[in-house]
Tab-separated table of C-alpha atoms in Angstrom:
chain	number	residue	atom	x	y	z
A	1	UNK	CA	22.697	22.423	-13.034
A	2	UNK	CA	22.965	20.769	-9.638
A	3	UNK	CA	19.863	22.456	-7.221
A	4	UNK	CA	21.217	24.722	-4.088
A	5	UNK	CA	18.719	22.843	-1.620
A	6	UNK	CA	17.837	19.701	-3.141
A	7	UNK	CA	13.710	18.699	-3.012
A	8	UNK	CA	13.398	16.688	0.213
A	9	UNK	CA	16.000	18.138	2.590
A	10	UNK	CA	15.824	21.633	4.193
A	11	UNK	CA	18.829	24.019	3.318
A	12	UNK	CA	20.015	23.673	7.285
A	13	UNK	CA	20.439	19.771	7.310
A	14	UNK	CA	22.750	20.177	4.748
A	15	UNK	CA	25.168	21.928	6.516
A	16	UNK	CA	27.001	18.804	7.708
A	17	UNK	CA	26.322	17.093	4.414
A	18	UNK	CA	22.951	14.925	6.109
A	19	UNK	CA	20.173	15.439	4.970
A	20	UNK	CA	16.809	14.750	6.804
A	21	UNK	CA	15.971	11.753	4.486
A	22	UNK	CA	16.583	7.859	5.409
A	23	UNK	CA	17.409	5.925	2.773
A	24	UNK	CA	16.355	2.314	2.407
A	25	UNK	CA	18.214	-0.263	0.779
A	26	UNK	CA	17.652	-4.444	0.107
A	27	UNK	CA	19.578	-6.475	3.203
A	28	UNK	CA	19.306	-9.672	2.062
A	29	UNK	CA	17.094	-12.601	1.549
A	30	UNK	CA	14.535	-13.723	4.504
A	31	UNK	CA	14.543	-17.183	5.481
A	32	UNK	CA	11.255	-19.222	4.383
A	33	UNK	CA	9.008	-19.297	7.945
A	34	UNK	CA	11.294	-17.100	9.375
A	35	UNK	CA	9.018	-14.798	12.378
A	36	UNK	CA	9.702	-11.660	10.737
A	37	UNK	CA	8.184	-12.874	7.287
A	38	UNK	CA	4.785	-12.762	10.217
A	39	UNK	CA	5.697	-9.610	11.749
A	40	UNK	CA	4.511	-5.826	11.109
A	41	UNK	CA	7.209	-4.069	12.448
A	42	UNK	CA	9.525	-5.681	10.505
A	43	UNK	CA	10.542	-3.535	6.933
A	44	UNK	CA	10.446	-5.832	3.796
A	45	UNK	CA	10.244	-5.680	-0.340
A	46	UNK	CA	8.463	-8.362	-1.496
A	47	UNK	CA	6.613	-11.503	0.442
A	48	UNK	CA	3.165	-11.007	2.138
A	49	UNK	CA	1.639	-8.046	4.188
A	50	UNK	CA	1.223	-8.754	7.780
A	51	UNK	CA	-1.329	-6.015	9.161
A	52	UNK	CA	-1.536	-5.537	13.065
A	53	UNK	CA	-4.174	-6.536	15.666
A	54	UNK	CA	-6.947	-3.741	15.475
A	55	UNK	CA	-9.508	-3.102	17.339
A	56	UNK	CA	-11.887	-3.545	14.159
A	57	UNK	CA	-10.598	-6.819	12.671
A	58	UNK	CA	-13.164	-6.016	9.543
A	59	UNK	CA	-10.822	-3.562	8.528
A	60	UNK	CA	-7.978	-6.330	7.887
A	61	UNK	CA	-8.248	-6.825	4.059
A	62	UNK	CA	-8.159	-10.610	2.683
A	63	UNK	CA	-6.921	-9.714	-0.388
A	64	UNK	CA	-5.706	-5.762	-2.085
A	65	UNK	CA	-7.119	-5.324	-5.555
A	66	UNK	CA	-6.264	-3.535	-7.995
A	67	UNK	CA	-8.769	-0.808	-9.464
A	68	UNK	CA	-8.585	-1.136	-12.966
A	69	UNK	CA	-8.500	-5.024	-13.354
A	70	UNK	CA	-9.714	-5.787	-9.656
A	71	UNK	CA	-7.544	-8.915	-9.552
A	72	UNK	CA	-5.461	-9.094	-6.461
A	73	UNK	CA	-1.966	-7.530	-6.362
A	74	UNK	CA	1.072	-7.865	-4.713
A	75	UNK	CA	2.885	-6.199	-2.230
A	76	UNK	CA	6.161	-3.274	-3.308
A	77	UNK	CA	6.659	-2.857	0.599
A	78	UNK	CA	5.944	-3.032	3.847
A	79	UNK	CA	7.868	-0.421	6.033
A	80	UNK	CA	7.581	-0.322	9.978
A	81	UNK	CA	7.718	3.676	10.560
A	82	UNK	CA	6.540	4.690	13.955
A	83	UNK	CA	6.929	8.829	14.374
A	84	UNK	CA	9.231	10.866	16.317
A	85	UNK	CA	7.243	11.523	19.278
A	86	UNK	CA	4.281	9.119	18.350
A	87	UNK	CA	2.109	6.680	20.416
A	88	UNK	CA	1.542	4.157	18.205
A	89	UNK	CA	3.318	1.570	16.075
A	90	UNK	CA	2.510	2.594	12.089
A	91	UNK	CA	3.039	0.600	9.594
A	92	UNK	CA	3.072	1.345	5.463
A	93	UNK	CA	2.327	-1.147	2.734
A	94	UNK	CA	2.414	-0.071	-1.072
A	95	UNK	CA	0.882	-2.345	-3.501
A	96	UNK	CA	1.311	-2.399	-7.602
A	97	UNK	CA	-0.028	-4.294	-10.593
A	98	UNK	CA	2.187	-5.369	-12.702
A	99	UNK	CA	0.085	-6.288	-15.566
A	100	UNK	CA	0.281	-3.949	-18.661
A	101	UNK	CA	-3.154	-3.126	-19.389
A	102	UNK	CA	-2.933	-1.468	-16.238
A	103	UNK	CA	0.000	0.564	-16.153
A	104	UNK	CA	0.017	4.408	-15.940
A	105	UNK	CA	-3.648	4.342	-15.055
A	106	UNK	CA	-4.851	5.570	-11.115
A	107	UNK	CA	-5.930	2.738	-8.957
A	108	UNK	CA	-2.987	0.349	-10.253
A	109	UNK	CA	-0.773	1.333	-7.448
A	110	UNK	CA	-2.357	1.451	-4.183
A	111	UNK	CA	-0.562	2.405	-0.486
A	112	UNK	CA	-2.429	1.256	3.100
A	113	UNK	CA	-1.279	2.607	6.461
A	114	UNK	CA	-2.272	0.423	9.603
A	115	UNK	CA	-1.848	2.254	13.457
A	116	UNK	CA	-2.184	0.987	16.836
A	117	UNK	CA	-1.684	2.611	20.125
A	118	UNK	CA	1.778	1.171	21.585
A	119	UNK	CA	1.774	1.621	25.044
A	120	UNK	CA	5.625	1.237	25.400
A	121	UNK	CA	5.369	4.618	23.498
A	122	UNK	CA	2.343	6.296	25.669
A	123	UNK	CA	4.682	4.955	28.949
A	124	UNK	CA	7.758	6.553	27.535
A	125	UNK	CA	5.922	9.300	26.355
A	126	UNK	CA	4.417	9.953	30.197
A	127	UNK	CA	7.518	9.543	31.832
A	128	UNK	CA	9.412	12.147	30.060
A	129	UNK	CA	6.345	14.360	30.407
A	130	UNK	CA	6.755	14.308	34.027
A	131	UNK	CA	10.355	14.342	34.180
A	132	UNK	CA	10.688	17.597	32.133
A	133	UNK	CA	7.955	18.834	34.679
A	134	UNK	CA	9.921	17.583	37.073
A	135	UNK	CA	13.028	19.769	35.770
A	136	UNK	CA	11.244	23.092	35.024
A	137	UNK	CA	9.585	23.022	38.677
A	138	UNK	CA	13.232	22.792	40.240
A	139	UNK	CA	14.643	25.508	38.225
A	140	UNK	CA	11.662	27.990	39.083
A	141	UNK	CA	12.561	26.535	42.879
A	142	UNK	CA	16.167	27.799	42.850
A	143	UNK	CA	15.006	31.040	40.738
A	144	UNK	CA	13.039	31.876	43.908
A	145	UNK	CA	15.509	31.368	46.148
A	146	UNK	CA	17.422	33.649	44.531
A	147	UNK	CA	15.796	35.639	42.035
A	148	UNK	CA	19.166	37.661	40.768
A	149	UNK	CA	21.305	34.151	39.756
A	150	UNK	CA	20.259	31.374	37.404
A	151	UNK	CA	22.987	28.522	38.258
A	152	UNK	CA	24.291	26.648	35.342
A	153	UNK	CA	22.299	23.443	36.420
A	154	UNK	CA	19.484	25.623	36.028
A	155	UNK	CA	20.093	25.914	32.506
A	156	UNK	CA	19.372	23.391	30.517
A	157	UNK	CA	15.538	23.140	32.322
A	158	UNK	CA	14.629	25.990	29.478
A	159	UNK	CA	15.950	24.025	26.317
A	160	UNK	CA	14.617	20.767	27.631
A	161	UNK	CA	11.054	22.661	27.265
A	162	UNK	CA	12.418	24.160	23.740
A	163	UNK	CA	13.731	21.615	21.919
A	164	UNK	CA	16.812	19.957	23.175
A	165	UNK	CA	18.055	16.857	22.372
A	166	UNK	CA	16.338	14.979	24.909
A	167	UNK	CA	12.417	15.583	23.755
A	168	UNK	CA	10.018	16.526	25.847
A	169	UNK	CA	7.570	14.321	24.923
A	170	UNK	CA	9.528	11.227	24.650
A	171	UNK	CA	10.423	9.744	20.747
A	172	UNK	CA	9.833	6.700	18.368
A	173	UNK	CA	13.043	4.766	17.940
A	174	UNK	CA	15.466	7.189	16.413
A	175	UNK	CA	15.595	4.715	13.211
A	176	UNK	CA	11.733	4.928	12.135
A	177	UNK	CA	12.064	1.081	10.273
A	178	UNK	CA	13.121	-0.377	13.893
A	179	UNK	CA	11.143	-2.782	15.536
A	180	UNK	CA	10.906	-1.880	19.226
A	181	UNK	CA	12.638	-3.653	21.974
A	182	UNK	CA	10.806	-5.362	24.555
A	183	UNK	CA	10.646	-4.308	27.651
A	184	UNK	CA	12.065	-6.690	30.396
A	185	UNK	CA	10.971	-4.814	33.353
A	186	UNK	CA	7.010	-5.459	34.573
A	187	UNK	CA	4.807	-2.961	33.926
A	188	UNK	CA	4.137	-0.347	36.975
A	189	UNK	CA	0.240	0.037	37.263
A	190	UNK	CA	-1.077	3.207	35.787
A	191	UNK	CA	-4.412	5.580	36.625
A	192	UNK	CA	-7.603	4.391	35.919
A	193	UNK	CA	-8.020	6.748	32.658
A	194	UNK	CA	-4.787	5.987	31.078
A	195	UNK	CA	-6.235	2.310	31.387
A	196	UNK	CA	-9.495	3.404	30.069
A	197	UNK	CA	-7.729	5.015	27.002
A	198	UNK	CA	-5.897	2.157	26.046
A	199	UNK	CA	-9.062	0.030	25.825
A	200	UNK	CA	-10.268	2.299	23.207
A	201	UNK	CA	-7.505	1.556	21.071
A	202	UNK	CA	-5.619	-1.934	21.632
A	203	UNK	CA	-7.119	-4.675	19.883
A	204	UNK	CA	-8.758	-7.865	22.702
A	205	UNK	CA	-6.927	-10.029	20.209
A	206	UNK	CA	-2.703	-9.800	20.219
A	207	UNK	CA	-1.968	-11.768	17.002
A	208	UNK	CA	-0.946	-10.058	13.445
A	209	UNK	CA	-2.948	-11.268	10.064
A	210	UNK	CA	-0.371	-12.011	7.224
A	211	UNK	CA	-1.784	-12.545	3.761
A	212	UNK	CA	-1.180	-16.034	2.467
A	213	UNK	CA	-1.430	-17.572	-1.229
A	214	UNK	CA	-3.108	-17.810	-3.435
A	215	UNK	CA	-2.818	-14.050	-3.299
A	216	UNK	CA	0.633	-13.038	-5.910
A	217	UNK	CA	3.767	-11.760	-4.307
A	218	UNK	CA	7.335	-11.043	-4.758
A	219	UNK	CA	9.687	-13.648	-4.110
A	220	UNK	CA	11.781	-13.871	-1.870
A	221	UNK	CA	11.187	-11.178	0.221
A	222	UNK	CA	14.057	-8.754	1.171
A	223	UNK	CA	15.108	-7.293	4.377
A	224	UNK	CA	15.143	-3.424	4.355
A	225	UNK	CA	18.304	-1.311	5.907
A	226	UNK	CA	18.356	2.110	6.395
A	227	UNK	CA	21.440	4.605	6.360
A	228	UNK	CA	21.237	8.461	6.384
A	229	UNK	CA	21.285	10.576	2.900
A	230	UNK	CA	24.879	12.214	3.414
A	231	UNK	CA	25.696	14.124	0.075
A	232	UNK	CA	29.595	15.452	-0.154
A	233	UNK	CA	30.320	19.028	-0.311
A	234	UNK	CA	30.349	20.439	-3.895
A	235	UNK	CA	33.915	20.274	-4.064
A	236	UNK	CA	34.092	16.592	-3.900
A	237	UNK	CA	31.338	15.982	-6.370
A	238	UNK	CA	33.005	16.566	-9.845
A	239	UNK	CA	30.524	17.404	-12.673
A	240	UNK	CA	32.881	20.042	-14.792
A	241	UNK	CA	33.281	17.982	-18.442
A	242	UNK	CA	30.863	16.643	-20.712
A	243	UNK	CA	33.238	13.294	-20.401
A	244	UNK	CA	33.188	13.331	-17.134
A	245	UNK	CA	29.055	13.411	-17.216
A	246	UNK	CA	29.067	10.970	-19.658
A	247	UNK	CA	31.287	8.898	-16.959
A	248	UNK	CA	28.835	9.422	-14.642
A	249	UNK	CA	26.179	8.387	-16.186
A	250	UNK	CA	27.699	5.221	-17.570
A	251	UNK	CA	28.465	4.189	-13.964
A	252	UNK	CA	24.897	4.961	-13.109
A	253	UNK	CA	23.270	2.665	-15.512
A	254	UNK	CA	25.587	-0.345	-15.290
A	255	UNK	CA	25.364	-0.033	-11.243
A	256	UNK	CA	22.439	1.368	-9.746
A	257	UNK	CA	19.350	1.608	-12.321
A	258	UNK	CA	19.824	-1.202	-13.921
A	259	UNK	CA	18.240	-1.818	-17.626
A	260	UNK	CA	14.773	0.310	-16.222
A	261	UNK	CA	16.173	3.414	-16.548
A	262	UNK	CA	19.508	2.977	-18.955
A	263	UNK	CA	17.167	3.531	-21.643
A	264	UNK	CA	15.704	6.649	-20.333
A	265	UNK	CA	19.040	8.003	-19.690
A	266	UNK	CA	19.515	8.099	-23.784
A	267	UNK	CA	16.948	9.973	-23.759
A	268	UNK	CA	16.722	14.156	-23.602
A	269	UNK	CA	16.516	15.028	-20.232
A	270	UNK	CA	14.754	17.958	-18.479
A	271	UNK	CA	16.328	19.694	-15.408
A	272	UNK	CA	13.974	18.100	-12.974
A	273	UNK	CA	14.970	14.403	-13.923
A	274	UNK	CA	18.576	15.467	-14.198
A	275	UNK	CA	18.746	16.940	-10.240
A	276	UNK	CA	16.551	13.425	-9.545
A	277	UNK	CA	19.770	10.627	-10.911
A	278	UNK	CA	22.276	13.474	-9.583
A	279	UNK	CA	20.579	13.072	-5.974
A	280	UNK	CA	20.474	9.559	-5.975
A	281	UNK	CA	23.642	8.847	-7.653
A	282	UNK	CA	25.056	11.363	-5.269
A	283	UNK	CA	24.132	10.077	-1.727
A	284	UNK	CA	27.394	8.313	-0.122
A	285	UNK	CA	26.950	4.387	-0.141
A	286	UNK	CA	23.108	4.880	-1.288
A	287	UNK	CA	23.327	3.875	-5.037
A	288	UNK	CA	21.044	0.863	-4.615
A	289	UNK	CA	18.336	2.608	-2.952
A	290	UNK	CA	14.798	1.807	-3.046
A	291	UNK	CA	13.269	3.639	-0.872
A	292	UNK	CA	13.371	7.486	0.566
A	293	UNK	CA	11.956	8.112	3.794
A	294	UNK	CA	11.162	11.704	4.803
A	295	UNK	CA	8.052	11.792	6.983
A	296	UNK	CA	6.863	16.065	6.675
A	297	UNK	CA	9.473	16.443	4.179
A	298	UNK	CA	9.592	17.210	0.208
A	299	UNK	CA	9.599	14.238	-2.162
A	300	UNK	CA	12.077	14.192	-4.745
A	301	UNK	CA	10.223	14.697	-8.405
A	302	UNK	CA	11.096	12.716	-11.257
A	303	UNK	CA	10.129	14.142	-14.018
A	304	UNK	CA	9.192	18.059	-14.706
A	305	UNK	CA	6.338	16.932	-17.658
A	306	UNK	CA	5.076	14.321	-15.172
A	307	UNK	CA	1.005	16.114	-14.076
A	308	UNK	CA	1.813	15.199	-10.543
A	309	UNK	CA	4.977	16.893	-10.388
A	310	UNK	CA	3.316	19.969	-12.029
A	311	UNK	CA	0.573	20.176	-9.447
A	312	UNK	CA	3.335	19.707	-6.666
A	313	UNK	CA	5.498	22.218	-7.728
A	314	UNK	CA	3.833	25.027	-9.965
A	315	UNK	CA	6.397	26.038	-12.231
A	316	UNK	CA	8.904	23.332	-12.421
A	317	UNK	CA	8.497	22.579	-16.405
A	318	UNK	CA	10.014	26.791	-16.873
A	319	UNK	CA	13.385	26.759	-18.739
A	320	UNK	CA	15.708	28.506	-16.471
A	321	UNK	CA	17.588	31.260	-17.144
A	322	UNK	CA	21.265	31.623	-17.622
A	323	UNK	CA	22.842	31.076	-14.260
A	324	UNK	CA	19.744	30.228	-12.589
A	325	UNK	CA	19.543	27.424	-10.303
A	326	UNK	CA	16.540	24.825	-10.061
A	327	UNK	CA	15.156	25.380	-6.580
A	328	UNK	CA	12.540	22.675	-6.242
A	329	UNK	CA	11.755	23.342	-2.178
A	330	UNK	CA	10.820	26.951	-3.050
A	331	UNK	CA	8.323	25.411	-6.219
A	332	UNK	CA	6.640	22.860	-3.586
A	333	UNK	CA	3.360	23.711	-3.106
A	334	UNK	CA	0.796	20.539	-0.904
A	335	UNK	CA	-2.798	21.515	-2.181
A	336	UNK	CA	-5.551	20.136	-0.496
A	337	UNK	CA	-7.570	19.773	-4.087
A	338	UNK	CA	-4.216	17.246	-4.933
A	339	UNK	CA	-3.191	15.820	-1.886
A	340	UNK	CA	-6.459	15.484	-0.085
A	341	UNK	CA	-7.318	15.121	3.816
A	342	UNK	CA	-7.306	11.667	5.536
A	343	UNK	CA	-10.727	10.434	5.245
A	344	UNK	CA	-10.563	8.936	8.785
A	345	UNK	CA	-9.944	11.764	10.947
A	346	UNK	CA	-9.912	14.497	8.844
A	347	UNK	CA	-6.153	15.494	9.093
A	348	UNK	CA	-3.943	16.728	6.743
A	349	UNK	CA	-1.791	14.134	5.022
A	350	UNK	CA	1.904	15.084	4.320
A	351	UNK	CA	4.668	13.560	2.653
A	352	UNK	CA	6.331	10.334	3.327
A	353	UNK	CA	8.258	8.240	1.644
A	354	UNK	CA	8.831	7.168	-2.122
A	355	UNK	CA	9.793	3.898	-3.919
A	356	UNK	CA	12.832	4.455	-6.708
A	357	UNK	CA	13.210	2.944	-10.104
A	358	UNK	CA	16.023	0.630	-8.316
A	359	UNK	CA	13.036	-1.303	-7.195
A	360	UNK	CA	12.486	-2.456	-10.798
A	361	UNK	CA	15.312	-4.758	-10.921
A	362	UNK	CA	14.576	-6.396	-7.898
A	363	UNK	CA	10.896	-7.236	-8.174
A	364	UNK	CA	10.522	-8.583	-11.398
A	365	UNK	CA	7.522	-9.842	-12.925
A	366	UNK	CA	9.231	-13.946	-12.983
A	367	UNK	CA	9.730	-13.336	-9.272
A	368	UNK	CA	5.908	-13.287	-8.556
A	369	UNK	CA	4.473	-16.183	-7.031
A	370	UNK	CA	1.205	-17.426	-5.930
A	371	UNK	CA	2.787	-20.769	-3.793
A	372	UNK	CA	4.483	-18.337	-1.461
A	373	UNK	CA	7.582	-20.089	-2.925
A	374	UNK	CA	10.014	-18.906	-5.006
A	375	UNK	CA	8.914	-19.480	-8.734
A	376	UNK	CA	9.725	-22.211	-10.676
A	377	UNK	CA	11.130	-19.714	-13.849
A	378	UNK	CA	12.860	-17.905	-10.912
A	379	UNK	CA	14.986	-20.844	-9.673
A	380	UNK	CA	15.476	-22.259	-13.490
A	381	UNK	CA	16.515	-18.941	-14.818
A	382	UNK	CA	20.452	-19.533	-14.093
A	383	UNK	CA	20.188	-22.780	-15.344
A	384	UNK	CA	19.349	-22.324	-18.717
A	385	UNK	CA	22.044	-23.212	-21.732
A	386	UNK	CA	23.300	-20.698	-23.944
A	387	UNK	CA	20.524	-21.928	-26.394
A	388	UNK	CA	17.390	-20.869	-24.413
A	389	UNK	CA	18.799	-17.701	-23.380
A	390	UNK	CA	19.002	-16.823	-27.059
A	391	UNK	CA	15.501	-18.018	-27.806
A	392	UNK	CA	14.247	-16.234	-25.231
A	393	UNK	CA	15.595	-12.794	-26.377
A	394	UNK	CA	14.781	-13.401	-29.713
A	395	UNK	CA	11.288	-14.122	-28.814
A	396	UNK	CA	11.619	-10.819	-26.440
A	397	UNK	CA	13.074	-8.640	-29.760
A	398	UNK	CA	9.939	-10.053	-31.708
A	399	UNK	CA	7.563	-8.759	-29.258
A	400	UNK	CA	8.982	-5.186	-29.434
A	401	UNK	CA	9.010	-4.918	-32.438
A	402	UNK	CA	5.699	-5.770	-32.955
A	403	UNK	CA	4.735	-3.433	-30.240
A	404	UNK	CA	4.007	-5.825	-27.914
A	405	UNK	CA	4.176	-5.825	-24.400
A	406	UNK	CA	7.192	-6.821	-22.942
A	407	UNK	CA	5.308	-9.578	-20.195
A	408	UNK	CA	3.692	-7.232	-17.320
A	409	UNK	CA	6.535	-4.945	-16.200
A	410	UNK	CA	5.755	-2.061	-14.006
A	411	UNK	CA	6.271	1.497	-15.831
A	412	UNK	CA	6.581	3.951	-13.179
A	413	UNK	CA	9.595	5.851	-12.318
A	414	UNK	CA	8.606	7.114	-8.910
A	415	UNK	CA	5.650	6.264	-6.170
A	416	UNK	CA	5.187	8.999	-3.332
A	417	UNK	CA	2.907	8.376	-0.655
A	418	UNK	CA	1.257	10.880	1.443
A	419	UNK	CA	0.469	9.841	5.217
A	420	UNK	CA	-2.148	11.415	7.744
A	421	UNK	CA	-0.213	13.699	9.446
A	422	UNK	CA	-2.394	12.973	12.331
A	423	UNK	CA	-1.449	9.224	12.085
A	424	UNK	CA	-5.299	8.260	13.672
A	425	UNK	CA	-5.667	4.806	14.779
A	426	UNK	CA	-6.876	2.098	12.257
A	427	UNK	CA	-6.285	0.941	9.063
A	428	UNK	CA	-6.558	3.456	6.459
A	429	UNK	CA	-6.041	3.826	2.436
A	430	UNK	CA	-3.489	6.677	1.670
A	431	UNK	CA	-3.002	8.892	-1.122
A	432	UNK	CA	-0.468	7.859	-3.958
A	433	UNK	CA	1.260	10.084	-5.909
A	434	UNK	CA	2.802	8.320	-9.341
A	435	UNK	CA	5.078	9.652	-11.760
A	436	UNK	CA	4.912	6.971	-15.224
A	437	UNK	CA	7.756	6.167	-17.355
A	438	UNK	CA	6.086	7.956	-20.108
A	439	UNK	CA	6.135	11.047	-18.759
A	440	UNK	CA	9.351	11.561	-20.399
C-alpha cells in the first residue's frame, strides 16, 4: 500500500509531483590531482576529506577512527550543503568501517559537519536586508500620501516581507551541493563591526586540509549530481497485479540495488520497507541514487523492526487495517532523548540527509586504498580469465557456507544524519542514525 504523503516530503510539495528532497546521484570519475579532489565545497563519494580553514586548526582531525576497532576509516561522502538563507559555507562528511567485526555496532559509522562564516553570504545577506527595507519604507511613503489607495507597485513590498520568492534575507545557492561563484567585482568596504564579526569567525589561514594516505579510502572518487525528487501522479505509476509487482521488483534489483539488496527483496517484507524501494524506485530518473538531501525534512525509514525507526516514528511496526494507508509523516516524532542537541551550541539538530543501499555497489571493499591510487585488485579485476573468476566464487561459496564473513562488506541499509539546526561555526561530530541489514 503506497503512503498518501510519503516520509520526507510535505503533502503540499507534492502537488506538482516535487517533492522537497534533492536527490544525489554518482557523475563520474574525478581526475587524479584534479583541484576539486582538494576542495570542500566540492560534493564527492569516495577519495579523501578536505575540511575548511577554521579558526581553531586543532579541530582539523588527522585521521577519523572508528569506535569499536579505533583503526582509521574511510570516507562514504563529503557533501558541500550551505543553507537557504545561511552565512556560512557547511560542509558534511560521513565515515564507515567496513570491517565485519564492526558492523551493526554504534561508533562504526561516524558523520562530521565543518562551518565557516562566508562573507559572500553575510554581503548578500546585508544587501537584501536593506533593499527589502528599502521597499517597505517606499510603500509606507506612497500609503501616506494617500492613505485611501495602495498602487499595484505598492504591492508586492508586503510579500517581499512575507515570503516571496525573492527572500528577505538573501539565500545559499538554490542547489545546496554548489560551490559558490566568485565574485569578480572588489569588495565595497563595510562598518567597522561587520569587520569585527568576521574576525571572530574566518580562519588567519585561507588554505583547506585534505587527508592523505596512509589513511584508507574509496577509490576513485565520484562526482555527486543532484536532480529534484519528482514522483508521477498515481495514475502513471502502475502497481495493480501481483505480475506486474513482481515486474517491478525484478527491474529494481537488476538496475538500481544491485546484489545488496536483491537478496533482501526475497525476503518478507513489512510495509515500511515496501513504501522505502517504492519511493526510490519511483522518483523520475533517480534509480541510482545515493544520497537524499532534505535539510528540516523527514528521512525516509527503511525498515519498520529497525530500533531507530521505532524511536522515530512510534507506531510504525502496527499492522494496518483494511484500507488503511501507512502515513509515516504523521508517525514522525524528533525526541531530544534520541536525537540529541548539538553539543557545540546547544541547538537542536534536525534532519538532513541519508546515504541509500545504492551506495553499496559503488564503494566496495576492493576499491579501498591506502596509496590514494586506485587498487591493484581494482584495476586487475576485469582482467581476470574465466578460470580465476570461478576460483574466486568458489572460494566465496565456501566461506558462506561455513558462515564466514564475506571480506568486510558494509551491512547497513540506510545512514541518516542529523545536523545542528543552528549550523554554529566549527567543526563538529553529528548524530547518526543507522538502520542494519539485519533488521529485517
Amino acid at each position: 500500500m503506497s503512503p498518501s504523503s510519503p516520509a520526507g516530503s510535505s503533502s503540499s510539495s507534492l502537488s506538482e509531483g516535487y517533492t522537497n528532497v534533492l536527490l544525489a546521484l554518482p557523475d563520474g570519475t574525478i581526475p587524479p590531482d584534479h583541484a576539486d579532489l582538494r576542495s570542500h565545497t566540492v560534493s564527492l563519494i569516495g577519495g579523501y576529506p578536505t575540511f575548511p580553514p577554521l579558526l581553531n586548526t586543532s579541530q582539523i582531525p588527522k585521521e577519523v577512527k572508528c569506535k569499536i576497532c579505533n583503526k582509521p576509516i574511510p570516507l562514504l561522502a563529503q557533501v558541500y550543503c550551505p543553507l537557504e538563507n545561511g552565512e556560512n559555507d557547511r560542509t558534511l562528511y560521513v565515515f564507515a568501517c567496513s570491517r565485519a567485526g564492526c558492523q551493526k555496532k554504534d561508533g562504526s559509522i561516524r558523520a562530521f559537519r565543518a562551518s565557516i562564516r562566508n562573507d559572500e553570504y553575510v554581503k548578500d545577506v546585508e544587501e537584501k536586508r536593506k533593499a527589502a527595507e528599502a521597499e517597505a519604507e517606499k510603500a509606507r511613503e506612497e500609503a501616506r500620501k494617500n492613505p485611501f489607495t495602495l498602487s499595484s507597485n505598492a504591492q508586492p513590498n508586503g510579500s517581499a516581507l512575507f515570503g516571496s520568492a525573492q527572500p528577505l534575507f538573501g539565500a545559499a545557492p538554490s542547489n545546496p551541493f554548489a560551490a559558490p561563484s566568485s565574485d569578480p567585482t572588489p569588495k565595497t568596504s563595510t562598518d567597522s563591526a561587520t569587520e569585527d564579526l568576521s574576525k571572530l569567525y574566518i580562519s588567519s589561514s585561507s588554505s583547506s586540509t585534505t587527508l592523505a594516505p596512509p589513511i584508507p579510502a574509496y577509490q576513485p572518487a565520484q562526482y555527486l549530481t543532484t536532480i529534484d525528487e519528482y514522483l508521477p501522479p498515481p495514475e502513471e505509476v502502475e502497481y495493480e497485479s501481483s505480475d506486474d509487482e513482481d515486474n517491478a521488483d525484478e527491474e529494481l534489483k537488476g538496475v538500481m540495488l544491485d546484489d545488496n539488496l536483491e537478496r533482501l527483496l526475497n525476503q518478507k517484507v513489512d510495509e515500511v520497507f515496501q513504501a522505502f524501494v517504492r519511493r526510490l524506485e519511483g522518483s523520475d530518473g533517480g534509480l541510482k541514487q545515493v544520497l537524499r538531501y532534505d535539510f528540516g525534512g523527514i528521512p525516509l525509514p527503511y525498515s519498520s523492526v529497525s530500533p531507530i525507526t521505532r524511536k522515530l516514528f512510534p507506531g510504525c511496526e502496527k499492522p494496518l487495517t483494511k484500507n488503511q494507508e501507512l502515513d509515516m509523516n504523521g508517525l514522525y516524532k524528533l525526541d531530544e532523548k534520541v536525537i540529541k542537541r548539538c553539543e557545540r551550541c546547544g541547538g537542536q539538530r534536525t534532519f538532513e540527509l541519508q546515504l541509500t543501499p545504492y551506495l553499496l555497489s559503488i564503494l566496495k571493499p576492493h576499491t579501498i586504498s591506502t596509496t590514494g591510487e586506485v587498487s591493484t585488485k581494482e584495476q586487475s579485476k576485469g582482467k581476470m580469465t574465466e578460470e580465476e573468476r570461478k576460483k574466486e566464487l568458489n572460494e566465496l561459496a565456501k566461506k558462506i557456507n561455513e558462515g564466514g564473513a564475506v571480506d568486510d562488506e558494509m551491512e547497513w541499509g540506510n545512514i541518516m544524519v542529523f545536523g545542528c539546526e543552528g549550523d554554529c561555526v566549527g567543526l563538529n561530530e553529528e548524530v547518526v542514525a543507522v538502520e542494519w541489514e539485519m533488521s529485517l
